[in-house]
Coordinates of C-alpha atoms (C1' of nucleotides) in Angstrom, one line a residue:
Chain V
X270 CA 36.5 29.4 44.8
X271 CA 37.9 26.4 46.3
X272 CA 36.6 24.3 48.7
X273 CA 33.0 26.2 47.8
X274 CA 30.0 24.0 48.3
X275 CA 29.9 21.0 46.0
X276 CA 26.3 21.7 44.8
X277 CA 27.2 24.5 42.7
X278 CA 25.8 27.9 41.8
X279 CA 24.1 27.0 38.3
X280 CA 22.5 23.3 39.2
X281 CA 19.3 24.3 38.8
X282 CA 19.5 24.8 35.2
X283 CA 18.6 21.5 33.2
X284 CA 21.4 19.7 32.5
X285 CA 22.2 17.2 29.3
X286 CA 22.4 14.2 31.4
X287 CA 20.9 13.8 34.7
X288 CA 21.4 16.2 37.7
X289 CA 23.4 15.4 40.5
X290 CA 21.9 15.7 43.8
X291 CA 24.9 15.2 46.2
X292 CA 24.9 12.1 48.7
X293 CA 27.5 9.7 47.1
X294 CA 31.0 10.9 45.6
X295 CA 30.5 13.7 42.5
X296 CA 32.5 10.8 40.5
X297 CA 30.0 8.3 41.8
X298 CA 26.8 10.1 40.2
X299 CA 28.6 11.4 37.0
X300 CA 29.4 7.8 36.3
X301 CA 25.6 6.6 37.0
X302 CA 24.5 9.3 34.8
X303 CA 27.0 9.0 32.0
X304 CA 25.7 4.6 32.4
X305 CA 21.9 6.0 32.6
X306 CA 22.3 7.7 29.0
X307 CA 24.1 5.2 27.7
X308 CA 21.3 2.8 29.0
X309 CA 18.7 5.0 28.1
X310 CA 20.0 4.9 24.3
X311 CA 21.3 8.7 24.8
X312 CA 24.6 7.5 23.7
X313 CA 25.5 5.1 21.3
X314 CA 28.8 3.1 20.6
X315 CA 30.8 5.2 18.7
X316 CA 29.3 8.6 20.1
X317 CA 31.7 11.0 21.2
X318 CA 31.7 12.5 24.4
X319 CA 31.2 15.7 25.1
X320 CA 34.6 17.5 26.2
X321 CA 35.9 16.8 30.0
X322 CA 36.3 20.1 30.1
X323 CA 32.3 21.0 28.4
X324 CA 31.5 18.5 31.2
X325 CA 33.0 19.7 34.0
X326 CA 31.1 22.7 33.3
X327 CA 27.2 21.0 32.9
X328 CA 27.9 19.0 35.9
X329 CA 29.2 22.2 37.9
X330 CA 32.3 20.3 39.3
X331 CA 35.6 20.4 38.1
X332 CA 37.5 18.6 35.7
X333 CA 39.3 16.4 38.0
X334 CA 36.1 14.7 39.0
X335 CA 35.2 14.2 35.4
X336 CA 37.9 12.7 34.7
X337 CA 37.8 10.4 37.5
X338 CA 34.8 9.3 36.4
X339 CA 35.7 8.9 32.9
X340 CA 39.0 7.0 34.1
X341 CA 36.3 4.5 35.7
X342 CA 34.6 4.4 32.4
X343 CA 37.6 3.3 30.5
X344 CA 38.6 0.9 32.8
X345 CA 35.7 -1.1 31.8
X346 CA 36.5 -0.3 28.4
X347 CA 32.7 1.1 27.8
X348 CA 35.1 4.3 26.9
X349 CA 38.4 4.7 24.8
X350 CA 40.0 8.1 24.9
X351 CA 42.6 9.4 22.1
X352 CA 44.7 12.3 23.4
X353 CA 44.0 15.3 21.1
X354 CA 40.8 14.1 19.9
X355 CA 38.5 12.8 22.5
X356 CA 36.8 10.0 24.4
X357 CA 34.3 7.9 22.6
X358 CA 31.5 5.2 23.5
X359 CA 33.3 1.9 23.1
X360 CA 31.7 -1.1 21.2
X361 CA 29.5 -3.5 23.7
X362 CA 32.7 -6.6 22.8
X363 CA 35.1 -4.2 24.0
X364 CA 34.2 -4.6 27.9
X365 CA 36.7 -5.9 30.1
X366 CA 34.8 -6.1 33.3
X367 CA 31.2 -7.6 33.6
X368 CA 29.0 -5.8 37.2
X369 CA 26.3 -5.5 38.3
X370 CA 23.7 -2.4 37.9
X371 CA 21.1 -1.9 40.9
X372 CA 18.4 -2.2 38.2
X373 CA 19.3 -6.0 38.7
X374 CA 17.0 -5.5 42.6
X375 CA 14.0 -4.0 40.6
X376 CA 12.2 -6.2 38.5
X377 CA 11.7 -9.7 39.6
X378 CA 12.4 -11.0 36.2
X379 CA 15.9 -9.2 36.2
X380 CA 17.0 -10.5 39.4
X381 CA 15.6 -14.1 38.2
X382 CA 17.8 -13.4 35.1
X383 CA 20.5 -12.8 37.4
X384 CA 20.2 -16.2 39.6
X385 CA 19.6 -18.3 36.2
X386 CA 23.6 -16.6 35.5
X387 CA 25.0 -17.9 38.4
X388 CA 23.3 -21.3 38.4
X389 CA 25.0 -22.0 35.4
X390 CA 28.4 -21.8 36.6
X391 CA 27.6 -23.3 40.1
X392 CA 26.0 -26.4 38.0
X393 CA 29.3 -26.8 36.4
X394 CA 30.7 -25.9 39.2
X395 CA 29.0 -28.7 41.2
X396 CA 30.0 -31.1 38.9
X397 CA 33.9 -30.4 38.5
X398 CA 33.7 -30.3 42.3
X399 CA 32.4 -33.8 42.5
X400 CA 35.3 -35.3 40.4
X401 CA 38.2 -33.2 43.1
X402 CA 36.5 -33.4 45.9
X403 CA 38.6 -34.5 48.9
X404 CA 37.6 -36.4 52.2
X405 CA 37.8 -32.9 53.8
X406 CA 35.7 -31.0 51.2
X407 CA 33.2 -33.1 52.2
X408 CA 33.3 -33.0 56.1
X409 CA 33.4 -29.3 55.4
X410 CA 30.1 -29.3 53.4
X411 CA 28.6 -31.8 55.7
X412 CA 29.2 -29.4 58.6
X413 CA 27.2 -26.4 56.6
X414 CA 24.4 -29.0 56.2
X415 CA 24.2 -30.1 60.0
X416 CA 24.8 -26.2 60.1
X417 CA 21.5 -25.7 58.1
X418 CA 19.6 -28.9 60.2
X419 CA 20.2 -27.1 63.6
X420 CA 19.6 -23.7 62.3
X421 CA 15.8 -25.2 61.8
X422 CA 15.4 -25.3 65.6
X423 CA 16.8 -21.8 66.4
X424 CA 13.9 -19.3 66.3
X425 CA 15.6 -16.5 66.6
X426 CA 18.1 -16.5 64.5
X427 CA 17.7 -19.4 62.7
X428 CA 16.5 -17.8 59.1
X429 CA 19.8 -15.9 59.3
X430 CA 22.1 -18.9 59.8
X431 CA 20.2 -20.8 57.3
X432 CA 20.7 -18.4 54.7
X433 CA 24.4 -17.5 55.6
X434 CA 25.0 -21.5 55.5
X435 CA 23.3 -21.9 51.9
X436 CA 25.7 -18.9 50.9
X437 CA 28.6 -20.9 52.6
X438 CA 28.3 -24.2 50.9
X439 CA 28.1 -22.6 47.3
X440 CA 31.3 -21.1 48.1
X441 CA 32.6 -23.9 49.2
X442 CA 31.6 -26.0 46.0
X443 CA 33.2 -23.4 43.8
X444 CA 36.1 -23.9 46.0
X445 CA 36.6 -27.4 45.7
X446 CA 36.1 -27.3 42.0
X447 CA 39.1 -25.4 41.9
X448 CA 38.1 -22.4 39.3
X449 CA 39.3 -19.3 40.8
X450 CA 37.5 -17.2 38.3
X451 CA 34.2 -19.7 38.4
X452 CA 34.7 -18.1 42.7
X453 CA 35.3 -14.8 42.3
X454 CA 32.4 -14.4 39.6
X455 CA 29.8 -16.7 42.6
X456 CA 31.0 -15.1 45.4
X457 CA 30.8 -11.5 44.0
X458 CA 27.1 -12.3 42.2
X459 CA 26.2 -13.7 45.7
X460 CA 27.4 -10.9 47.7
X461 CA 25.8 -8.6 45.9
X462 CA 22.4 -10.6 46.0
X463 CA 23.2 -10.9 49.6
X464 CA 23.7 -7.0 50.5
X465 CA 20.7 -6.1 48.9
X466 CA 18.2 -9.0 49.4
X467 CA 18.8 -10.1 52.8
X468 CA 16.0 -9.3 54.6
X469 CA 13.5 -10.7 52.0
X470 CA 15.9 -14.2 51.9
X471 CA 15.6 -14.7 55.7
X472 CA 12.1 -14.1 56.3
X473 CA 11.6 -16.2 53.0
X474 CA 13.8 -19.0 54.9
X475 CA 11.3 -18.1 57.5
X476 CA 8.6 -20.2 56.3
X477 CA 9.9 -23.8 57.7
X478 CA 8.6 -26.4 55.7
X479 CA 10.8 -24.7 52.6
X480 CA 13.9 -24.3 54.2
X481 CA 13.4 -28.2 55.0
X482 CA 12.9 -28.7 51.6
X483 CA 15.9 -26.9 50.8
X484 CA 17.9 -28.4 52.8
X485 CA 17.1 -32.1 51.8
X486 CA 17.8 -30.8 47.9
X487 CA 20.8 -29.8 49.0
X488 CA 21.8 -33.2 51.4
X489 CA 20.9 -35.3 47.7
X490 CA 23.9 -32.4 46.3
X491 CA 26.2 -33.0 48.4
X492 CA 25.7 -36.8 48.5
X493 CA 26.3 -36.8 44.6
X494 CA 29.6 -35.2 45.4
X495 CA 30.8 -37.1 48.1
X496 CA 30.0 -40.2 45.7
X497 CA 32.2 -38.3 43.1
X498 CA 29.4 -38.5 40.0
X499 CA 29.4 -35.6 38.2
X500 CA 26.1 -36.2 36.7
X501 CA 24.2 -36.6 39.4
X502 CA 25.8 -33.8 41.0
X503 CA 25.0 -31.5 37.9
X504 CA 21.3 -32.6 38.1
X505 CA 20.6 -32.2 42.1
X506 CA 22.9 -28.7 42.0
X507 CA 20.3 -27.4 38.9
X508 CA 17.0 -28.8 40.8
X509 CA 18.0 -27.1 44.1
X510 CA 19.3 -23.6 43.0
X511 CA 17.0 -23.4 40.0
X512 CA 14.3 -23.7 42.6
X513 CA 16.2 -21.5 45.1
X514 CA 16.0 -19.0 42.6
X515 CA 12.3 -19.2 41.9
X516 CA 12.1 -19.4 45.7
X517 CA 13.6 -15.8 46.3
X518 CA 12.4 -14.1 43.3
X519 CA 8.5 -15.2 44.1
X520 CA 9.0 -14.3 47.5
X521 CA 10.5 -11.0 46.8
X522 CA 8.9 -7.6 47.2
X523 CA 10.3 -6.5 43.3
X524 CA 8.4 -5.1 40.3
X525 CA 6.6 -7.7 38.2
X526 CA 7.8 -5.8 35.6
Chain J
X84 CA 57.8 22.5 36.8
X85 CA 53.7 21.6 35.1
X86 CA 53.9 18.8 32.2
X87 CA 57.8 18.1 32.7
X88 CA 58.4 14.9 31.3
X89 CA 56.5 11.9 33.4
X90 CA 59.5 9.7 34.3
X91 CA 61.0 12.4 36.6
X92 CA 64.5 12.9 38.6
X93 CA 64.4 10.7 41.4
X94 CA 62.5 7.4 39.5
X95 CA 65.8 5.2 39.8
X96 CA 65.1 5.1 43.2
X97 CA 63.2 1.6 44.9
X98 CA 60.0 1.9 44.5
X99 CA 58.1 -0.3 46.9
X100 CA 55.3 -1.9 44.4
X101 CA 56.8 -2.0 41.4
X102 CA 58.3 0.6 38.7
X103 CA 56.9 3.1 36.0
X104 CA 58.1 2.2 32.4
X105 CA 55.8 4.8 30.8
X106 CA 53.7 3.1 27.7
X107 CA 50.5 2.9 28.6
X108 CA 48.5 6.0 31.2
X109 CA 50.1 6.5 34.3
X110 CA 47.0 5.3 36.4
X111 CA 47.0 2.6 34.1
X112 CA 50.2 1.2 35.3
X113 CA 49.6 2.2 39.0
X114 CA 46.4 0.4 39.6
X115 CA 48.8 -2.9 37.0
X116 CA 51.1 -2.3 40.3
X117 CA 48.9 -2.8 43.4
X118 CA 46.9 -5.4 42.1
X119 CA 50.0 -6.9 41.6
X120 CA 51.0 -6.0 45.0
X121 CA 47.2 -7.8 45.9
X122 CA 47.6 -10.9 44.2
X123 CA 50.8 -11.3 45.3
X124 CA 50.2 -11.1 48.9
X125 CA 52.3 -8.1 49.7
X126 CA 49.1 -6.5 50.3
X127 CA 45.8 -8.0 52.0
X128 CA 42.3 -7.4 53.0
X129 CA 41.9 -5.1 55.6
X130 CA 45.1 -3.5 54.9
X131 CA 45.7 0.4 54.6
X132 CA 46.9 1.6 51.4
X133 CA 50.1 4.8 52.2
X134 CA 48.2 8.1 51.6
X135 CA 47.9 9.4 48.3
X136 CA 50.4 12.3 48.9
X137 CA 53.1 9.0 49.5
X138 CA 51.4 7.1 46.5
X139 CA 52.5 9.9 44.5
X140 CA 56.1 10.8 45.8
X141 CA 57.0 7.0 45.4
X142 CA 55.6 6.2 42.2
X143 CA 57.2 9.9 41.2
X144 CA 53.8 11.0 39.5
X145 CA 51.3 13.9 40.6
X146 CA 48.5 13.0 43.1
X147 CA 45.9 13.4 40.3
X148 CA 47.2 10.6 38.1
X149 CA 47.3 8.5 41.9
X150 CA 43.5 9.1 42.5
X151 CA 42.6 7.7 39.4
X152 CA 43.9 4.8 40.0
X153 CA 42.3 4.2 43.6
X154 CA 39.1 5.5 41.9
X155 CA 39.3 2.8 40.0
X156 CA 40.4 0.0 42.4
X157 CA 37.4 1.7 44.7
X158 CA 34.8 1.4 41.6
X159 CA 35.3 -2.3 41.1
X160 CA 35.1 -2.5 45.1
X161 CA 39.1 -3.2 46.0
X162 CA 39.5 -0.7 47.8
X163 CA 37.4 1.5 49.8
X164 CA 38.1 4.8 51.5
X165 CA 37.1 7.1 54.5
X166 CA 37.7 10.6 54.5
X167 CA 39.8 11.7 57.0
X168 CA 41.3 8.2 57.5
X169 CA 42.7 6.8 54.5
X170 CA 41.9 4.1 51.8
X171 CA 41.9 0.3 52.8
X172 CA 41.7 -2.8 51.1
X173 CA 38.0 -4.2 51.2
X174 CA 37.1 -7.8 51.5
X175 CA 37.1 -10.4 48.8
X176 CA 33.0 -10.5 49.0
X177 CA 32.7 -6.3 48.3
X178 CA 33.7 -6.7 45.2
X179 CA 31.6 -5.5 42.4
X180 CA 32.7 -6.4 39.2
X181 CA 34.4 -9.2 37.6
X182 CA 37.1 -8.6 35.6
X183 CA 39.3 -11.0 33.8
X184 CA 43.1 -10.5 34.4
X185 CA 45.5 -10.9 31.9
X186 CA 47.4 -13.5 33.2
X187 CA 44.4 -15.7 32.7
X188 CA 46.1 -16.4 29.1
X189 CA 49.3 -17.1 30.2
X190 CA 48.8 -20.3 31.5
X191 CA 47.2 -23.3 29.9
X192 CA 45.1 -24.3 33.2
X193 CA 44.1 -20.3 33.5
X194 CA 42.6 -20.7 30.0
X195 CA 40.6 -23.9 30.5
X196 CA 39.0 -23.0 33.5
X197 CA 38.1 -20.0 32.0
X198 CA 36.4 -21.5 29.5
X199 CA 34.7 -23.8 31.6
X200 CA 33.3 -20.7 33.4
X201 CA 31.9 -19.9 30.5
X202 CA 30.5 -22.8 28.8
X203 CA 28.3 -23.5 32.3
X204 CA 26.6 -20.3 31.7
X205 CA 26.3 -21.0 27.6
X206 CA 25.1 -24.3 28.6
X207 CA 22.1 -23.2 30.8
X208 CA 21.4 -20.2 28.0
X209 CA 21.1 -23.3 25.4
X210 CA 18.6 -24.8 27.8
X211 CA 16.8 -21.4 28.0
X212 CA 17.2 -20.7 24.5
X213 CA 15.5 -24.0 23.8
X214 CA 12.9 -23.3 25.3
X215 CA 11.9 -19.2 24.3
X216 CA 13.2 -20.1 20.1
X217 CA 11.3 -18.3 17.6
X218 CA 11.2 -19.8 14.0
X219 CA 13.7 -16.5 13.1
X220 CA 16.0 -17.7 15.9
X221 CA 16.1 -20.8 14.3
X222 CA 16.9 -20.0 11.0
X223 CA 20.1 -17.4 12.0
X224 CA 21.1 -20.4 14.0
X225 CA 21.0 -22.2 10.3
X226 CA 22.7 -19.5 9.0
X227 CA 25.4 -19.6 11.1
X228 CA 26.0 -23.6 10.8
X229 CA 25.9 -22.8 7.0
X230 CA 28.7 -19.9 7.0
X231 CA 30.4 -22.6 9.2
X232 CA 30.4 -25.5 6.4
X233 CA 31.2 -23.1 3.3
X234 CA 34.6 -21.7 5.0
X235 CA 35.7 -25.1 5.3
X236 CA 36.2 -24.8 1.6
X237 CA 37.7 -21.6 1.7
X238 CA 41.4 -21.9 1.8
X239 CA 42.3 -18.4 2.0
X240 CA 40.2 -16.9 4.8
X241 CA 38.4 -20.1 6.1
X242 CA 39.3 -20.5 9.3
X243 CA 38.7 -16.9 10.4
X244 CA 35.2 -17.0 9.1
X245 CA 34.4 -20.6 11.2
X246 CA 36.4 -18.9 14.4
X247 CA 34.2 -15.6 13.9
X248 CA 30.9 -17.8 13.0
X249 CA 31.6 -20.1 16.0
X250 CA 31.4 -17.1 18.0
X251 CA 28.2 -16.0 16.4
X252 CA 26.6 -19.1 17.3
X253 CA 27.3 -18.5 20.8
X254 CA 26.2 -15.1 20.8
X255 CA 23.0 -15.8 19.3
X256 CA 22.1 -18.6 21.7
X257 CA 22.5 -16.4 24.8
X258 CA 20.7 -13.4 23.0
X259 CA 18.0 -15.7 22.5
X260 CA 18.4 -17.3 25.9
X261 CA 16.6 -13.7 26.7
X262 CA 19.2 -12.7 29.2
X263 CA 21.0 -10.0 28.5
X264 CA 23.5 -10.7 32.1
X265 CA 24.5 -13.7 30.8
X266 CA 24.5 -12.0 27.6
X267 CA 26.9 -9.8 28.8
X268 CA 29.0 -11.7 30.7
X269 CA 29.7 -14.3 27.6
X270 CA 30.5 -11.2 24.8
X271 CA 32.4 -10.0 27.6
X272 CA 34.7 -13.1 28.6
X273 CA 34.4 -14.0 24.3
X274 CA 35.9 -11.1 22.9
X275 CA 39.2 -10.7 25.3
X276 CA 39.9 -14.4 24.8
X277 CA 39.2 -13.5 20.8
X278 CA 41.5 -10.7 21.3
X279 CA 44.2 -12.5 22.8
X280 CA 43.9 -16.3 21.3
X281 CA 42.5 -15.2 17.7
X282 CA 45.9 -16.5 16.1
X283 CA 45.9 -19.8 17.8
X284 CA 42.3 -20.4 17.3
X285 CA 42.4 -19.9 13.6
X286 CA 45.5 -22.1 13.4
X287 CA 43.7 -24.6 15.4
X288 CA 40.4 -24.7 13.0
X289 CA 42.7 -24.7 10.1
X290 CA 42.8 -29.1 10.6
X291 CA 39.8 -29.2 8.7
X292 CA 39.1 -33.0 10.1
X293 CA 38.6 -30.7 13.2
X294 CA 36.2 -28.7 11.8
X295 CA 34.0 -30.8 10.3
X296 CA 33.8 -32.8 13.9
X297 CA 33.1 -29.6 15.6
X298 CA 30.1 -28.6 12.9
X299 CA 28.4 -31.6 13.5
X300 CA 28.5 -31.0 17.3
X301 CA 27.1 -27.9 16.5
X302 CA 24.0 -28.8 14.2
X303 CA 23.2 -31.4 16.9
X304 CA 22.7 -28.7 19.5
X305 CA 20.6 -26.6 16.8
X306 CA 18.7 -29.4 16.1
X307 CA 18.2 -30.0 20.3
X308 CA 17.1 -26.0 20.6
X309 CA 14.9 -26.1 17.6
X310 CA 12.9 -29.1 19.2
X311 CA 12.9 -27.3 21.8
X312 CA 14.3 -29.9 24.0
X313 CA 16.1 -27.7 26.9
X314 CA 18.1 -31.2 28.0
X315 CA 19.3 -32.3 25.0
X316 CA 20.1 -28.9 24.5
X317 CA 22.2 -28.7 27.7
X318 CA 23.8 -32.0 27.0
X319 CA 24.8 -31.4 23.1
X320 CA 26.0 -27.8 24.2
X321 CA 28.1 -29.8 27.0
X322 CA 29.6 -31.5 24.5
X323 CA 30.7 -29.2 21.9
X324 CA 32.0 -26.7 24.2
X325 CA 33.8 -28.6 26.5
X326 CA 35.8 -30.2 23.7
X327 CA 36.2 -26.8 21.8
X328 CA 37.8 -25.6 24.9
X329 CA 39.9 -28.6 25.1
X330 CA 41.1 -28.3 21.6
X331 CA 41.6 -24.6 21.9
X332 CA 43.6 -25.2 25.6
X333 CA 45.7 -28.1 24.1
X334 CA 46.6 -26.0 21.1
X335 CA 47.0 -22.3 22.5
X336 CA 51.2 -22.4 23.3
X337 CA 51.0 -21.5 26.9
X338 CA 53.0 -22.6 29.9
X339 CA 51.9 -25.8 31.0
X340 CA 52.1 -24.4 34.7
Chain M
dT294 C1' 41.4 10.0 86.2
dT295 C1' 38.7 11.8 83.0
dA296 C1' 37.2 15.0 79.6
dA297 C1' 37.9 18.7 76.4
dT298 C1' 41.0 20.5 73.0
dC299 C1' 44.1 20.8 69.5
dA300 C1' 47.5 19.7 65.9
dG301 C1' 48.5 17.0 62.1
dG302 C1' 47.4 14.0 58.6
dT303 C1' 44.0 12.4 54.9
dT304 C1' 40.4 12.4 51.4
dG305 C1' 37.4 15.1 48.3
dT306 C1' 37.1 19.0 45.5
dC307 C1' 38.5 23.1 43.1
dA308 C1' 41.3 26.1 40.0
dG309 C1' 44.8 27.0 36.7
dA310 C1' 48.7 25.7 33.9
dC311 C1' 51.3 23.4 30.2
dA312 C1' 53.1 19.5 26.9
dG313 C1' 51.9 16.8 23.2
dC314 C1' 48.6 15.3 20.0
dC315 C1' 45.0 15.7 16.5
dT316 C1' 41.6 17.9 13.3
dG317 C1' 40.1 21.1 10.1
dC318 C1' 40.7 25.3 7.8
dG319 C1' 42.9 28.5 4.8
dG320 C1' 46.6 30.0 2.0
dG321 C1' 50.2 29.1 -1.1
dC322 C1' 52.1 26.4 -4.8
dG323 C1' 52.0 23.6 -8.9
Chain W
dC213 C1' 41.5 24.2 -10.4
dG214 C1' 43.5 20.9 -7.3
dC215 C1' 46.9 19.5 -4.0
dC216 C1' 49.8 20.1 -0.1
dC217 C1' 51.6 22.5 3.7
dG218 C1' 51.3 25.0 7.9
dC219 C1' 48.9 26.9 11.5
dA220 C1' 45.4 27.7 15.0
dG221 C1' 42.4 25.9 18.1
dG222 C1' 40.7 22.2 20.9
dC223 C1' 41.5 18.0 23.4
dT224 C1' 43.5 14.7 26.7
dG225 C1' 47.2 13.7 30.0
dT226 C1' 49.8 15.4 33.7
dC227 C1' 51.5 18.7 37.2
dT228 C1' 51.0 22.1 41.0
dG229 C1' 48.9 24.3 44.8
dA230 C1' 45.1 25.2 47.6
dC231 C1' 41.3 24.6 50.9
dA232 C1' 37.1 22.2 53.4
dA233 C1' 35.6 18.5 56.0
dC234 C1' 36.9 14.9 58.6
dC235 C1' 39.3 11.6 61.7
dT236 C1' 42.9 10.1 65.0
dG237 C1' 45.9 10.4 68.7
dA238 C1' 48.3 13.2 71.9
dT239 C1' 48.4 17.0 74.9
dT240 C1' 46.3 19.7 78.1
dA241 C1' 43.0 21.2 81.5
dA242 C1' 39.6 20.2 85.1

DNA sequence: TTAATCAGGTTGTCAGACAGCCTGCGGGCG
DNA sequence: CGCCCGCAGGCTGTCTGACAACCTGATTAA
């Protein structure tokens, strides 16, 4: 029976958690639907899991793929195994990793949620960068401004280069405040926004008389840092990306749930 | 030759990333190895990883326990692989999750500007939570500060119970912030640096003049979110967190790399 | 020279096996 | 009757071998 079709024999009989309709990898979609049941309040902390083996079975693959998918599990510590006995629902302070779920892209209110997140650190972020901010820090934000100035003019493309620019200078403030962890945790919220948002960001950016806005909120930003005064920097970072955020999240095409 | 022991014959050999001790799962200590090869430089974005068949003959280990660990490396968006073609290191911007790595505790500036990552997003969830407080809100916040200013007197167990109610208090403010990412993300980044600094924490709240300094910094921002005064809130929170994780960063005994 | 073909390598999945561990049950002993 | 021991069954962790689908690069044919 190896190598048989992936989309098994039995699928069509209901399944405990969700059924998998092939597209992504088999670990891929027994992952999402062990997350959806926990979401869904099918599994609790503590719970046990049903057996790999029991769940190879309901799922119609084999075991290797559930326990790939479990391995991802417990590498996020939302699952602890104990050989001989089983793997278990770990408590919600037992994560190790924090991501993202696509839910985030659904409902306006979550992806606000989301922004609100990340403003907090790049506030904080802003500010720390004004007090180590270098002469070239600032030529380098000054460039993404001018950057942003000139993308105003270019009708084609301009939206694009605007929002690639506003992506490029929060970067580079997390850079320059020197956090590692405050960069990896902007630039992977960001990307993320980015991948799935793009379209409705550009055509937002579309609309000129915003991004001119923007960019002035973000000239008064960059000014605070360059004059190294945290405060100021802290209060011009929160006005711009706290309206950013209501920006995107009006503009986009999401549940008003 | 099916569950011989797991260090096999020929593991004295060199082993390009890094060597099995057995302890902990095999995948475990595999995926320990290439991001250890990743953050060392020896292997870089865009790079191909050696197939899993040579994965497994040089780490000595079966090609199962290997694809667990790229599973995992590919769930948190490290690594990404074609069929066919082989598995590559992805860009710093694909990744998906954020995940804090050990070494963060090692070091004394690791730990700081960890906890400056996550005071910015407590201090914008003290703003929020100013603003959305209920009357019940209010009075587990009141609670909390209480269970705070009895274990000062309590000699015996004292300092745990104002390390675990400090803690509390944080987790309240973002639960009432009403946002359950930012939620997440500070129970997450909370409980490994409980896990791991627990000792040193207590040891540090065991000065009572300390303590008491630190409660009062604490009723001040209670008293700011129960006027519901968001900037207050955001300043007093400032305050008490960035000195918290001053004290806790001057005290923990890490290198002072 | 260019196009078709093929061989080898690679990932994704399947199946079956066994060691070591743990739980719970039942029988024997005090 | 109660307690303890031992055993059977189930579970995870790991190993092995196999095959389908796929891609790449080289070889061959037109």
């Amino acid at each position: 029976m190896a190598g048989q079709p992936a989309t098994p024999s039995g699928q069509d009989r209901l399944l405990k958690f969700k059924s998998l309709e092939r597209g992504p990898s088999l670990p891929q979609e027994i992952v999402a639907s062990l997350t959806g049941a926990l979401l869904a309040g099918e599994l609790r902390p503590g719970d046990r899991l049903p057996s790999e083996q029991a769940l190879a079975t309901e799922f119609g693959v084999a075991r290797t793929v559930v326990r790939e998918a479990i391995s991802q599990l417990k590498y996020d510590g939302i699952v602890q195994s104990r050989v001989g006995v089983g793997a278990f629902i770990a408590q919600p302070q037992e994560r190790t990793a924090f991501r993202i779920s696509p839910a985030c892209f659904k409902k306006r209110k979550e992806l606000l949620k989301l922004l609100r997140l990340r403003n907090g650190v790049v506030i904080e972020a802003a500010a720390d960068a004004a007090l180590a901010r270098s002469n070239r820090d600032i030529a380098r934000m000054e460039a993404i401004l001018k950057e942003m100035r000139e993308a105003i003019g270019d009708r084609e493309h301009g939206a694009e280069r605007h929002f690639e620019a506003e992506r490029q200078l929060i970067h580079v403030i997390a850079k320059v405040a020197d956090n590692e962890h405050a960069l990896n945790f902007v630039v992977m919220i960001d990307s993320q926004i980015a991948e799935k948002l793009r379209s409705v960001a550009v055509k937002n950016t579309k609309a000129t008389e915003l991004a001119a806005a923007a960019i002035e909120e973000q000239v008064r930003l960059v000014e605070a840092i360059k004059r190294g005064d945290p405060v100021a920097a802290r209060e011009k970072a929160r006005k711009h990306y706290d309206n950013a955020a209501q920006r995107l999240a009006d503009r986009a095409d999401l549940a008003d749930v």
